[in-house]
Coordinates of C-alpha atoms in Angstrom, one line a residue:
Chain A
M297 CA -94.9 -68.1 40.3
E298 CA -98.1 -67.8 41.7
R299 CA -99.5 -67.9 38.1
R300 CA -98.1 -71.6 37.6
K301 CA -99.3 -72.7 40.4
F302 CA -102.7 -71.6 39.9
I303 CA -102.7 -73.1 36.6
K304 CA -101.2 -76.7 38.2
Q305 CA -103.9 -76.5 40.9
A306 CA -107.0 -75.6 38.1
A307 CA -105.5 -78.8 36.1
L308 CA -105.4 -80.6 38.7
S309 CA -109.0 -80.1 40.6
S310 CA -110.5 -80.5 36.8
F311 CA -108.8 -83.5 36.2
A312 CA -109.7 -84.8 39.8
T313 CA -113.4 -83.6 39.2
L314 CA -113.9 -86.0 35.9
I315 CA -112.7 -89.0 36.7
G316 CA -113.7 -88.5 40.3
T317 CA -110.5 -89.5 42.7
D318 CA -107.5 -87.7 43.3
I319 CA -104.7 -88.6 41.0
V320 CA -101.3 -90.1 42.8
F321 CA -99.2 -89.2 40.5
G322 CA -100.9 -86.3 39.6
S323 CA -98.8 -83.7 41.3
K324 CA -95.8 -85.6 40.2
L325 CA -96.6 -85.2 36.5
L326 CA -97.1 -81.5 36.4
D327 CA -94.0 -81.0 38.5
G328 CA -92.2 -82.7 36.2
Y329 CA -93.5 -80.2 33.9
V330 CA -92.5 -76.6 35.3
P331 CA -90.6 -75.0 32.7
L332 CA -86.7 -75.6 33.0
A333 CA -86.2 -71.6 33.0
M334 CA -88.6 -71.9 36.9
Q335 CA -86.5 -74.8 38.3
D336 CA -83.1 -72.5 38.0
P337 CA -82.3 -72.7 41.1
D338 CA -80.8 -69.4 43.7
P339 CA -77.0 -70.4 44.2
F340 CA -77.0 -68.0 47.0
A341 CA -79.9 -69.3 48.5
L342 CA -79.3 -72.9 47.9
F343 CA -75.6 -72.6 49.2
S344 CA -76.2 -69.6 51.8
K345 CA -73.5 -67.7 50.3
D346 CA -73.4 -63.7 50.4
K347 CA -74.9 -62.0 47.0
G348 CA -71.7 -60.7 46.1
M349 CA -70.1 -63.9 45.2
V350 CA -69.5 -64.4 41.7
V351 CA -71.0 -67.0 39.4
L352 CA -68.5 -68.4 37.3
N353 CA -70.6 -71.4 35.8
D354 CA -74.1 -73.3 37.4
K355 CA -73.7 -76.8 36.1
P356 CA -71.2 -77.6 37.2
W357 CA -71.6 -75.0 40.3
N358 CA -68.0 -72.6 40.3
I359 CA -68.6 -69.8 42.3
E360 CA -65.9 -67.5 43.4
A361 CA -66.0 -64.7 46.5
T362 CA -64.2 -61.3 45.5
A363 CA -61.6 -59.7 47.9
D364 CA -63.5 -58.0 50.1
L365 CA -65.6 -60.7 51.1
L366 CA -62.6 -62.4 52.6
D367 CA -62.2 -59.4 55.5
D368 CA -62.9 -62.1 57.9
K369 CA -60.0 -63.9 59.9
V370 CA -61.7 -67.0 59.4
T371 CA -63.9 -67.4 56.4
P372 CA -67.8 -68.2 57.0
N373 CA -69.5 -70.5 54.6
S374 CA -70.7 -67.5 53.3
S375 CA -67.7 -66.3 51.6
M376 CA -66.3 -69.5 50.5
F377 CA -65.6 -70.4 46.9
I378 CA -67.0 -73.1 45.2
R379 CA -65.2 -75.9 42.5
N380 CA -67.1 -78.8 41.4
N381 CA -65.8 -81.3 39.1
G382 CA -69.2 -82.9 39.1
K383 CA -72.7 -83.6 39.7
V384 CA -73.1 -82.6 44.0
P385 CA -74.0 -85.7 45.4
E386 CA -77.7 -86.0 46.1
E387 CA -78.0 -88.7 49.1
L388 CA -75.2 -88.0 51.8
D389 CA -76.0 -90.2 55.2
A390 CA -73.7 -89.7 58.0
S391 CA -75.5 -92.2 60.1
T392 CA -74.7 -95.0 57.4
W393 CA -71.5 -93.5 55.9
T394 CA -68.3 -95.1 55.8
L395 CA -64.7 -94.5 54.9
T396 CA -62.7 -97.3 53.7
I397 CA -58.5 -97.6 53.6
D398 CA -57.4 -100.1 50.8
G399 CA -54.7 -99.9 48.5
E400 CA -51.6 -101.8 47.4
S401 CA -49.6 -100.5 50.6
V402 CA -52.1 -100.8 53.4
S403 CA -51.5 -103.7 55.8
T404 CA -55.3 -104.3 56.0
K405 CA -58.5 -103.1 54.0
K406 CA -60.2 -101.8 56.8
T407 CA -63.4 -99.9 56.6
Y408 CA -64.6 -97.5 59.9
T409 CA -67.9 -95.5 60.1
L410 CA -68.3 -92.2 60.9
A411 CA -69.2 -92.7 64.3
D412 CA -65.7 -95.5 64.4
L413 CA -63.6 -92.4 62.9
K414 CA -65.1 -89.9 65.8
S415 CA -64.8 -92.2 68.9
K416 CA -61.4 -94.1 67.8
F417 CA -59.1 -91.0 67.1
Q418 CA -58.1 -87.7 68.8
H419 CA -59.9 -84.6 67.3
H420 CA -57.8 -82.0 66.0
T421 CA -59.0 -78.3 64.7
Y422 CA -56.8 -76.3 62.7
Q423 CA -57.3 -72.9 60.5
L424 CA -56.3 -74.3 56.9
V425 CA -55.6 -72.3 53.6
I426 CA -57.7 -74.1 50.8
E427 CA -56.9 -72.5 47.7
C428 CA -57.8 -73.7 44.2
G429 CA -55.0 -74.1 42.3
G430 CA -56.3 -71.9 39.1
N431 CA -57.1 -69.0 41.3
G432 CA -55.9 -66.0 39.0
R433 CA -56.2 -68.0 35.9
K434 CA -58.2 -65.2 34.6
E435 CA -55.0 -63.3 33.9
F436 CA -53.3 -65.5 31.8
D437 CA -52.1 -64.3 27.9
P438 CA -52.6 -66.6 26.3
P439 CA -55.7 -67.4 28.1
A440 CA -55.5 -70.8 30.1
K441 CA -58.3 -73.4 29.8
G442 CA -60.9 -73.7 32.7
N443 CA -63.0 -71.9 34.7
Q444 CA -61.6 -67.9 34.7
W445 CA -61.1 -67.7 38.3
G446 CA -60.4 -64.0 39.6
V447 CA -59.0 -63.6 43.0
G448 CA -62.0 -65.3 45.0
A449 CA -60.9 -69.2 45.0
I450 CA -59.4 -69.2 48.5
H451 CA -60.3 -69.4 51.9
C452 CA -59.2 -70.5 55.7
A453 CA -61.9 -71.9 57.2
S454 CA -61.7 -73.7 60.2
W455 CA -61.4 -77.6 60.3
T456 CA -62.1 -80.2 63.2
G457 CA -61.5 -84.0 62.4
V458 CA -59.1 -86.5 62.7
R459 CA -55.4 -87.1 61.4
L460 CA -55.1 -88.9 58.2
S461 CA -52.1 -89.9 59.6
D462 CA -53.7 -91.6 62.9
V463 CA -56.3 -93.3 60.3
L464 CA -53.5 -94.8 58.0
K465 CA -51.4 -96.0 60.6
D466 CA -54.3 -97.8 62.1
A467 CA -54.9 -99.8 59.1
G468 CA -51.2 -100.1 58.4
I469 CA -48.9 -98.4 56.1
K470 CA -46.5 -100.7 54.0
D471 CA -43.0 -99.9 53.5
D472 CA -42.8 -99.2 49.8
A473 CA -46.4 -96.5 50.2
V474 CA -45.6 -93.7 48.0
Y475 CA -49.1 -92.0 47.7
I476 CA -52.8 -91.6 48.6
G477 CA -55.4 -90.9 46.5
F478 CA -58.9 -90.6 47.4
H479 CA -62.6 -91.6 46.0
A480 CA -65.8 -89.8 46.4
V481 CA -69.5 -90.3 46.2
D482 CA -69.9 -87.4 43.4
V483 CA -71.1 -88.2 40.2
H484 CA -69.6 -87.4 36.7
L485 CA -71.0 -84.6 34.5
S486 CA -72.2 -87.2 31.9
G487 CA -73.8 -89.3 34.3
D488 CA -71.3 -92.6 34.0
P489 CA -71.6 -94.4 36.9
E490 CA -67.8 -95.7 35.4
K491 CA -66.7 -92.3 35.4
E492 CA -65.1 -90.7 38.7
P493 CA -65.2 -86.6 38.1
I494 CA -62.2 -86.1 40.5
S495 CA -59.7 -88.7 42.4
R496 CA -56.8 -86.9 43.8
G497 CA -54.2 -87.3 46.3
C498 CA -51.0 -86.6 47.8
P499 CA -47.4 -87.7 48.4
M500 CA -47.2 -89.4 52.0
S501 CA -44.8 -87.2 53.4
K502 CA -48.3 -84.8 52.7
A503 CA -50.5 -87.2 54.2
L504 CA -48.7 -88.1 57.3
Q505 CA -48.8 -84.3 58.3
D506 CA -50.5 -83.3 61.5
E507 CA -52.3 -80.8 59.6
T508 CA -53.6 -83.4 57.5
I509 CA -57.0 -84.0 58.8
L510 CA -60.6 -86.2 57.7
A511 CA -62.9 -83.4 58.4
F512 CA -66.5 -83.8 59.7
K513 CA -66.9 -80.1 61.1
M514 CA -66.3 -76.8 59.7
N515 CA -66.2 -73.2 61.6
G516 CA -67.7 -75.9 64.5
K517 CA -70.4 -76.9 62.6
N518 CA -71.7 -79.9 60.0
I519 CA -70.0 -79.5 57.3
P520 CA -71.8 -77.4 54.5
K521 CA -73.3 -80.3 51.8
I522 CA -71.5 -78.5 49.1
H523 CA -67.8 -78.5 51.1
G524 CA -68.2 -82.0 50.9
Y525 CA -70.9 -83.1 54.2
P526 CA -70.1 -85.1 55.7
L527 CA -66.4 -85.9 55.5
R528 CA -63.6 -84.3 53.4
L529 CA -60.2 -84.4 53.4
V530 CA -58.2 -81.2 54.3
A531 CA -54.5 -80.9 52.6
G532 CA -53.9 -77.0 53.6
G533 CA -51.3 -75.4 51.3
W534 CA -52.1 -77.8 48.5
P535 CA -54.2 -77.0 45.5
A536 CA -57.7 -77.5 46.5
S537 CA -58.6 -80.5 44.5
V538 CA -56.2 -82.4 46.7
S539 CA -58.8 -81.5 49.3
G540 CA -61.4 -84.1 48.2
K541 CA -65.4 -83.6 49.4
W542 CA -67.4 -86.4 49.9
I543 CA -64.9 -88.6 50.6
N544 CA -65.7 -92.4 51.3
R545 CA -62.5 -94.2 50.1
I546 CA -58.4 -93.7 50.6
S547 CA -56.4 -95.8 48.7
I548 CA -52.3 -96.0 49.8
R549 CA -50.6 -96.6 46.7
N550 CA -47.2 -97.8 45.8
K551 CA -47.0 -95.6 43.1
V552 CA -48.1 -92.1 42.5
H553 CA -52.1 -92.3 42.4
D554 CA -53.3 -92.3 38.9
G555 CA -56.9 -91.4 39.4
T556 CA -59.0 -88.6 37.4
K557 CA -57.0 -85.3 37.3
M558 CA -53.7 -86.7 38.5
N559 CA -52.9 -86.9 34.8
G560 CA -52.6 -85.3 31.2
K561 CA -52.5 -81.4 32.4
A562 CA -54.8 -81.7 35.4
Y563 CA -53.2 -80.1 38.1
R564 CA -50.0 -79.6 36.1
V565 CA -47.8 -77.0 35.3
P566 CA -44.3 -77.1 32.6
C567 CA -41.6 -79.1 34.9
K568 CA -39.4 -76.7 32.4
P569 CA -40.4 -72.9 32.0
V570 CA -41.6 -72.3 29.0
A571 CA -42.8 -69.4 26.3
P572 CA -46.3 -68.2 26.5
G573 CA -48.8 -70.2 24.5
D574 CA -46.1 -73.1 23.7
K575 CA -47.3 -76.7 23.3
V576 CA -46.3 -78.8 26.4
K577 CA -46.3 -82.8 25.6
D578 CA -48.2 -84.5 28.9
E579 CA -45.2 -86.0 29.4
D580 CA -43.3 -82.8 30.3
M581 CA -46.0 -81.8 32.8
C582 CA -45.3 -81.7 36.8
I583 CA -47.8 -82.3 39.2
I584 CA -48.6 -79.1 41.5
E585 CA -47.7 -79.6 45.3
S586 CA -47.1 -76.6 47.4
M587 CA -49.0 -73.1 46.3
P588 CA -47.0 -70.1 46.5
V589 CA -46.7 -67.1 48.3
K590 CA -50.2 -64.9 47.9
S591 CA -51.6 -62.1 49.9
L592 CA -54.8 -60.2 49.3
I593 CA -55.9 -56.9 50.7
T594 CA -59.6 -57.4 51.8
Y595 CA -60.0 -54.0 53.5
P596 CA -60.8 -51.5 51.5
K597 CA -62.9 -52.7 48.8
S598 CA -61.3 -51.5 45.3
G599 CA -62.8 -48.2 44.2
A600 CA -62.8 -46.4 47.5
L601 CA -62.9 -42.2 47.1
L602 CA -61.0 -40.6 50.4
K603 CA -61.0 -37.0 51.3
K604 CA -57.3 -35.5 51.3
G605 CA -55.4 -35.7 54.4
K606 CA -57.4 -38.6 55.6
T607 CA -55.3 -41.6 56.9
L608 CA -56.3 -44.9 55.1
K609 CA -56.3 -48.1 57.1
I610 CA -55.3 -51.5 54.7
R611 CA -56.0 -55.1 55.8
G612 CA -56.2 -58.4 54.5
H613 CA -54.4 -61.7 54.4
A614 CA -51.1 -63.5 53.0
W615 CA -50.4 -67.3 53.1
A616 CA -47.3 -69.3 51.3
G617 CA -48.6 -72.7 50.5
E618 CA -46.2 -75.2 52.8
L619 CA -44.0 -72.0 54.1
E620 CA -44.9 -69.1 56.2
V621 CA -45.0 -65.5 55.6
A622 CA -42.1 -63.7 56.7
K623 CA -42.8 -60.0 55.4
M624 CA -45.8 -58.2 54.0
E625 CA -45.5 -55.1 52.3
Y626 CA -47.2 -52.2 50.2
S627 CA -46.8 -49.7 47.6
I628 CA -49.1 -47.2 46.6
D629 CA -46.1 -45.8 43.5
F630 CA -46.1 -48.9 41.6
G631 CA -43.8 -50.9 43.4
S632 CA -40.9 -47.8 42.9
T633 CA -40.9 -47.7 46.6
W634 CA -42.4 -50.7 48.9
N635 CA -43.2 -49.9 52.6
A636 CA -43.6 -52.7 55.8
C637 CA -46.8 -53.8 56.8
T638 CA -47.4 -55.0 60.5
L639 CA -47.8 -59.3 60.1
E640 CA -49.5 -61.4 62.5
K641 CA -48.2 -65.6 63.1
P642 CA -50.2 -67.7 61.8
V643 CA -52.9 -69.4 64.5
N644 CA -51.1 -72.7 63.8
R645 CA -49.3 -74.1 60.3
L646 CA -51.1 -73.6 56.9
A647 CA -52.9 -71.0 58.2
W648 CA -53.0 -67.0 56.4
Q649 CA -51.9 -64.3 58.2
H650 CA -53.2 -60.9 58.6
F651 CA -51.9 -58.1 58.0
T652 CA -52.4 -54.4 58.3
S653 CA -51.4 -51.2 57.6
E654 CA -51.5 -47.2 57.5
I655 CA -50.9 -45.2 54.5
E656 CA -50.8 -41.1 54.2
F657 CA -51.1 -40.2 50.7
P658 CA -49.1 -37.1 49.3
K659 CA -51.5 -35.3 47.0
T660 CA -54.6 -35.8 45.8
G661 CA -55.5 -37.9 42.6
Y662 CA -55.6 -41.7 41.3
Y663 CA -54.1 -44.5 43.3
E664 CA -53.0 -48.5 43.4
V665 CA -52.4 -50.1 46.4
W666 CA -50.6 -53.2 45.5
A667 CA -49.4 -56.0 48.3
R668 CA -46.5 -58.4 48.1
A669 CA -45.8 -61.6 50.3
T670 CA -42.2 -63.0 50.6
D671 CA -41.9 -66.4 52.3
T672 CA -39.5 -67.8 54.4
N673 CA -37.3 -68.8 51.9
G674 CA -37.4 -65.2 50.3
V675 CA -39.5 -65.9 47.7
A676 CA -42.0 -62.7 47.0
Q677 CA -45.0 -62.7 44.9
P678 CA -44.0 -61.5 41.2
M679 CA -45.5 -58.0 40.0
I680 CA -46.5 -58.9 36.9
L681 CA -48.1 -62.7 35.8
P682 CA -45.4 -65.2 36.5
G683 CA -44.6 -67.8 34.3
W684 CA -47.2 -69.0 31.8
N685 CA -48.8 -72.9 32.0
P686 CA -51.1 -74.4 29.4
K687 CA -54.0 -74.3 32.7
G688 CA -53.2 -71.1 33.9
Y689 CA -52.1 -72.6 37.6
L690 CA -50.3 -70.7 40.2
N691 CA -50.9 -67.1 39.1
N692 CA -49.8 -65.3 42.4
A693 CA -49.1 -62.1 40.9
C694 CA -49.3 -58.7 43.8
H695 CA -53.3 -57.8 44.2
R696 CA -54.0 -54.6 43.9
I697 CA -56.7 -52.2 44.3
A698 CA -57.9 -48.9 42.8
L699 CA -58.3 -45.6 45.2
K700 CA -58.8 -41.5 44.4
V701 CA -57.8 -39.2 47.0
T702 CA -60.3 -36.2 46.5
Chain B
M38 CA -72.1 -92.6 17.9
K39 CA -73.2 -89.6 15.3
G40 CA -76.7 -91.5 15.5
E41 CA -76.6 -92.2 19.0
S42 CA -76.4 -88.4 19.5
N43 CA -79.0 -87.8 17.0
T44 CA -81.2 -90.2 18.6
S45 CA -80.9 -88.7 21.7
I46 CA -81.9 -85.2 20.7
H47 CA -85.3 -86.7 18.8
V48 CA -86.0 -88.4 22.0
T49 CA -85.7 -85.3 24.4
K50 CA -88.1 -83.1 21.4
L51 CA -90.4 -85.9 21.9
I52 CA -90.5 -86.0 25.4
R53 CA -91.2 -82.2 24.8
L54 CA -93.6 -82.5 22.5
I55 CA -95.3 -85.0 25.0
R56 CA -95.2 -82.8 28.1
L57 CA -96.4 -80.3 25.8
S58 CA -99.8 -82.2 24.7
V59 CA -100.5 -83.2 28.6
V60 CA -100.3 -80.0 29.8
L61 CA -102.7 -78.4 26.7
L62 CA -105.1 -81.5 27.5
F63 CA -104.9 -80.4 31.2
A64 CA -105.3 -76.6 30.3
F65 CA -108.3 -77.0 28.0
I66 CA -109.8 -79.7 30.3
G67 CA -109.1 -77.0 33.1
S68 CA -110.6 -74.1 31.1
M69 CA -113.8 -76.0 30.6
I70 CA -114.5 -76.8 33.7
F71 CA -113.8 -73.5 34.9
F72 CA -115.9 -72.0 32.4
V73 CA -118.8 -74.3 33.1
F74 CA -118.2 -73.3 36.9
S75 CA -118.2 -69.5 36.5
L76 CA -121.5 -69.4 34.6
S77 CA -122.5 -70.7 38.0
I78 CA -120.5 -69.1 40.6
N79 CA -119.8 -65.8 38.6
S80 CA -116.0 -66.2 38.5
S81 CA -113.8 -64.8 36.0
P82 CA -112.1 -67.3 33.3
Q83 CA -109.8 -65.4 32.0
P84 CA -106.6 -65.9 34.7
I85 CA -106.9 -69.6 33.2
E86 CA -106.7 -68.6 29.6
T87 CA -103.6 -66.0 30.5
A88 CA -102.1 -69.0 32.6
V89 CA -102.3 -71.4 29.4
S90 CA -100.6 -69.0 26.8
T91 CA -97.9 -68.3 28.9
E92 CA -97.3 -72.2 29.3
V93 CA -97.5 -72.8 25.5
L94 CA -95.3 -69.6 25.0
D95 CA -92.6 -71.0 27.4
D96 CA -92.6 -74.4 25.5
A97 CA -92.4 -72.9 22.1
D98 CA -89.6 -70.5 23.4
W99 CA -87.5 -73.2 24.4
D100 CA -85.1 -72.0 21.5
K101 CA -86.2 -68.4 21.8
I102 CA -83.5 -65.4 20.9
E103 CA -83.5 -62.2 22.6
N104 CA -81.5 -59.2 21.4
G105 CA -79.5 -61.6 19.9
I106 CA -78.8 -64.1 22.7
H107 CA -79.8 -67.6 22.7
V108 CA -82.1 -67.0 26.0
R109 CA -81.7 -70.7 27.1
T110 CA -78.2 -70.7 27.0
G111 CA -76.9 -67.2 26.9
L112 CA -74.7 -68.1 23.7
I113 CA -74.7 -65.5 20.9
D114 CA -77.3 -65.9 18.2
S115 CA -75.1 -66.6 15.1
E116 CA -74.3 -69.3 12.3
G117 CA -73.8 -72.9 14.1
L118 CA -75.3 -71.8 17.3
M119 CA -78.0 -75.1 17.8
A120 CA -75.0 -77.3 17.0
V121 CA -73.0 -75.8 19.6
V122 CA -76.4 -76.0 21.9
S123 CA -77.0 -79.2 21.3
N124 CA -73.1 -80.7 21.5
C125 CA -71.8 -78.5 24.4
T126 CA -74.6 -77.7 27.0
N127 CA -75.6 -80.9 28.0
C128 CA -72.8 -81.8 30.5
H129 CA -72.1 -78.2 31.8
S130 CA -73.5 -75.2 30.9
A131 CA -72.3 -72.5 28.1
K132 CA -71.0 -70.5 30.6
L133 CA -67.7 -72.9 30.6
L134 CA -67.8 -72.3 27.1
T135 CA -67.9 -68.3 27.2
Q136 CA -65.0 -68.2 29.9
N137 CA -62.9 -69.4 27.4
R138 CA -61.3 -67.8 24.6
M139 CA -59.0 -70.4 22.4
S140 CA -57.6 -70.7 18.9
A141 CA -59.1 -73.1 16.5
D142 CA -56.1 -75.5 17.7
Q143 CA -57.0 -75.2 21.1
W144 CA -60.7 -75.6 20.9
N145 CA -60.1 -78.7 18.6
E146 CA -57.5 -80.2 21.3
T147 CA -60.1 -79.6 24.3
I148 CA -62.4 -81.2 22.4
K149 CA -60.2 -84.5 21.8
W150 CA -59.4 -84.2 25.7
M151 CA -63.2 -84.3 26.3
Q152 CA -63.9 -87.2 24.0
E153 CA -60.6 -89.3 25.2
T154 CA -61.7 -88.4 28.8
Q155 CA -65.0 -87.3 29.4
N156 CA -67.7 -89.5 27.3
L157 CA -68.0 -86.4 24.6
W158 CA -69.3 -88.0 21.3
D159 CA -67.9 -88.3 18.0
L160 CA -69.2 -84.7 16.3
G161 CA -68.7 -85.5 12.8
G162 CA -69.1 -82.3 10.5
N163 CA -70.4 -80.5 13.2
Q164 CA -67.4 -80.1 15.1
E165 CA -65.7 -77.6 12.3
I166 CA -69.2 -75.7 12.5
I167 CA -68.9 -75.2 16.3
V168 CA -65.4 -74.4 16.4
K169 CA -66.0 -71.9 13.6
Y170 CA -68.7 -70.6 15.4
L171 CA -66.4 -70.1 19.0
T172 CA -63.6 -68.7 17.5
T173 CA -65.8 -66.0 15.5
N174 CA -68.2 -65.3 18.3
Y175 CA -65.9 -65.4 21.1
P176 CA -62.2 -64.1 20.0
Y177 CA -59.8 -64.0 22.4
K178 CA -58.5 -60.6 23.6
K179 CA -55.2 -59.4 24.3
K180 CA -54.4 -58.8 27.5
G181 CA -50.5 -58.3 28.3
R182 CA -48.7 -59.2 31.2
R183 CA -51.0 -57.2 33.4
A184 CA -54.1 -55.4 32.4
I185 CA -54.9 -52.2 34.2
L186 CA -57.8 -52.5 36.4
S187 CA -61.1 -52.0 34.8
N188 CA -64.7 -51.8 36.0
I189 CA -64.0 -50.3 39.0
E190 CA -67.4 -48.7 41.4
W191 CA -66.1 -45.6 42.8
Y192 CA -68.2 -45.5 46.5
E193 CA -67.2 -43.4 49.1
L194 CA -65.4 -44.9 52.1
E195 CA -66.8 -44.0 55.2
D196 CA -64.5 -44.5 58.5

């Protein structure tokens, strides 16, 4: 780097000496020249992420956490996964930001400034689980298309904003309203301004829930740019793609929203179960709504060496989409026997729940600790991969960590 | 459609060439002036020469292969590499390709999906070359219904 700066200055000053004046565009010209490899930004510094985060893709940015990085009760920005469908918008000005409510089923199309939203409607803060629909995709066999997420495309941060229902009602919802669809300012990867990278939504019933909010704060601060500054739709418990970032328009639709990634195979699973690897027609794919029951052991990190006779304290989180987790268990014998963990209630609906337990090991050797959550409908996490689907969504198989007692 | 993509590749090459010549020109002028100055102020022109050669190397290294890997994209150097580099790393990085292990059918289907919905162009005869490259160099490995835990980093658990 130093050498580059040096030659740049050397070249510029010599050129200036030659023509006897400063070169106005000189710095720009040479800036553009710095070889691509040198421009590669450091994503950890760029987005204030923990160095332990895993970069799956750098264009577009897709970065996930490891289980142990998600140990906090409220996920800090440094451990929050990043999923982008397009290019991150460059200019984001909160002072001129507006949100328009339109669509076939709005009574009167209305535009609000960000200041309007903040002053006109009551503020609410909720801790909300946002999990990528493809979290765990990596494990499917035959492999499923897309970013190969491990376990870390999930977070539960604290979001502050106004209820989407308050805003929609202020604009007026017609009786024939079925769905909402969001629109945002991010740019398609091909650069085509006519194309939206993603424009998804949810049925009115989800849109009108108390916890579905238009957020302008995350963990008490302005939302980081990469997570949707200055306005993000947050719909906890549903695939993260419903929680649109950089939102500037919401359409109230009289039919299921048909924006980008609502159709084809995106965020859909076969309506009826299929065998692994089966071809499924688009019309036989159904939209994912609530995410399934799931849990993560966030302490200790996999690979612990434990002295014999010591008690192992484990902890983690469990969540169940629209539902609550009713029971949390662990096993150290590959599911032959299960033991109950202590499970906390969620701080609010759609927040994850924390669990702890203490484990004694009968003898030295290799162990795996498996965690299993059961939701209020009595549905538990499977130990092996759940139903295969072409895009590898909804893998809620039990999380496990390896451990040796020495 | 195919012509379009070729044109854009040529344009990119042309821009790179122009960039290179501009820098060489600057570097040359820079060296000359520093050389002249160094005579009077007794500083060595050495660092500049090193710097210049680095810059030139960087550009010539645009498609450098190191240990069988195309450095700029991380793709394996093998038959069809450049067809993949010039058609598949424009919109997203090659990491999206190498993460995915698919059959020829699935690759063809993915390409069709990108052409229909994501502005990917007609690949003509390159499509077969690209799919062959991907299935050969990034083959599908069986994982079963649940893989064993691997790549475990063991550490002493302190309390």
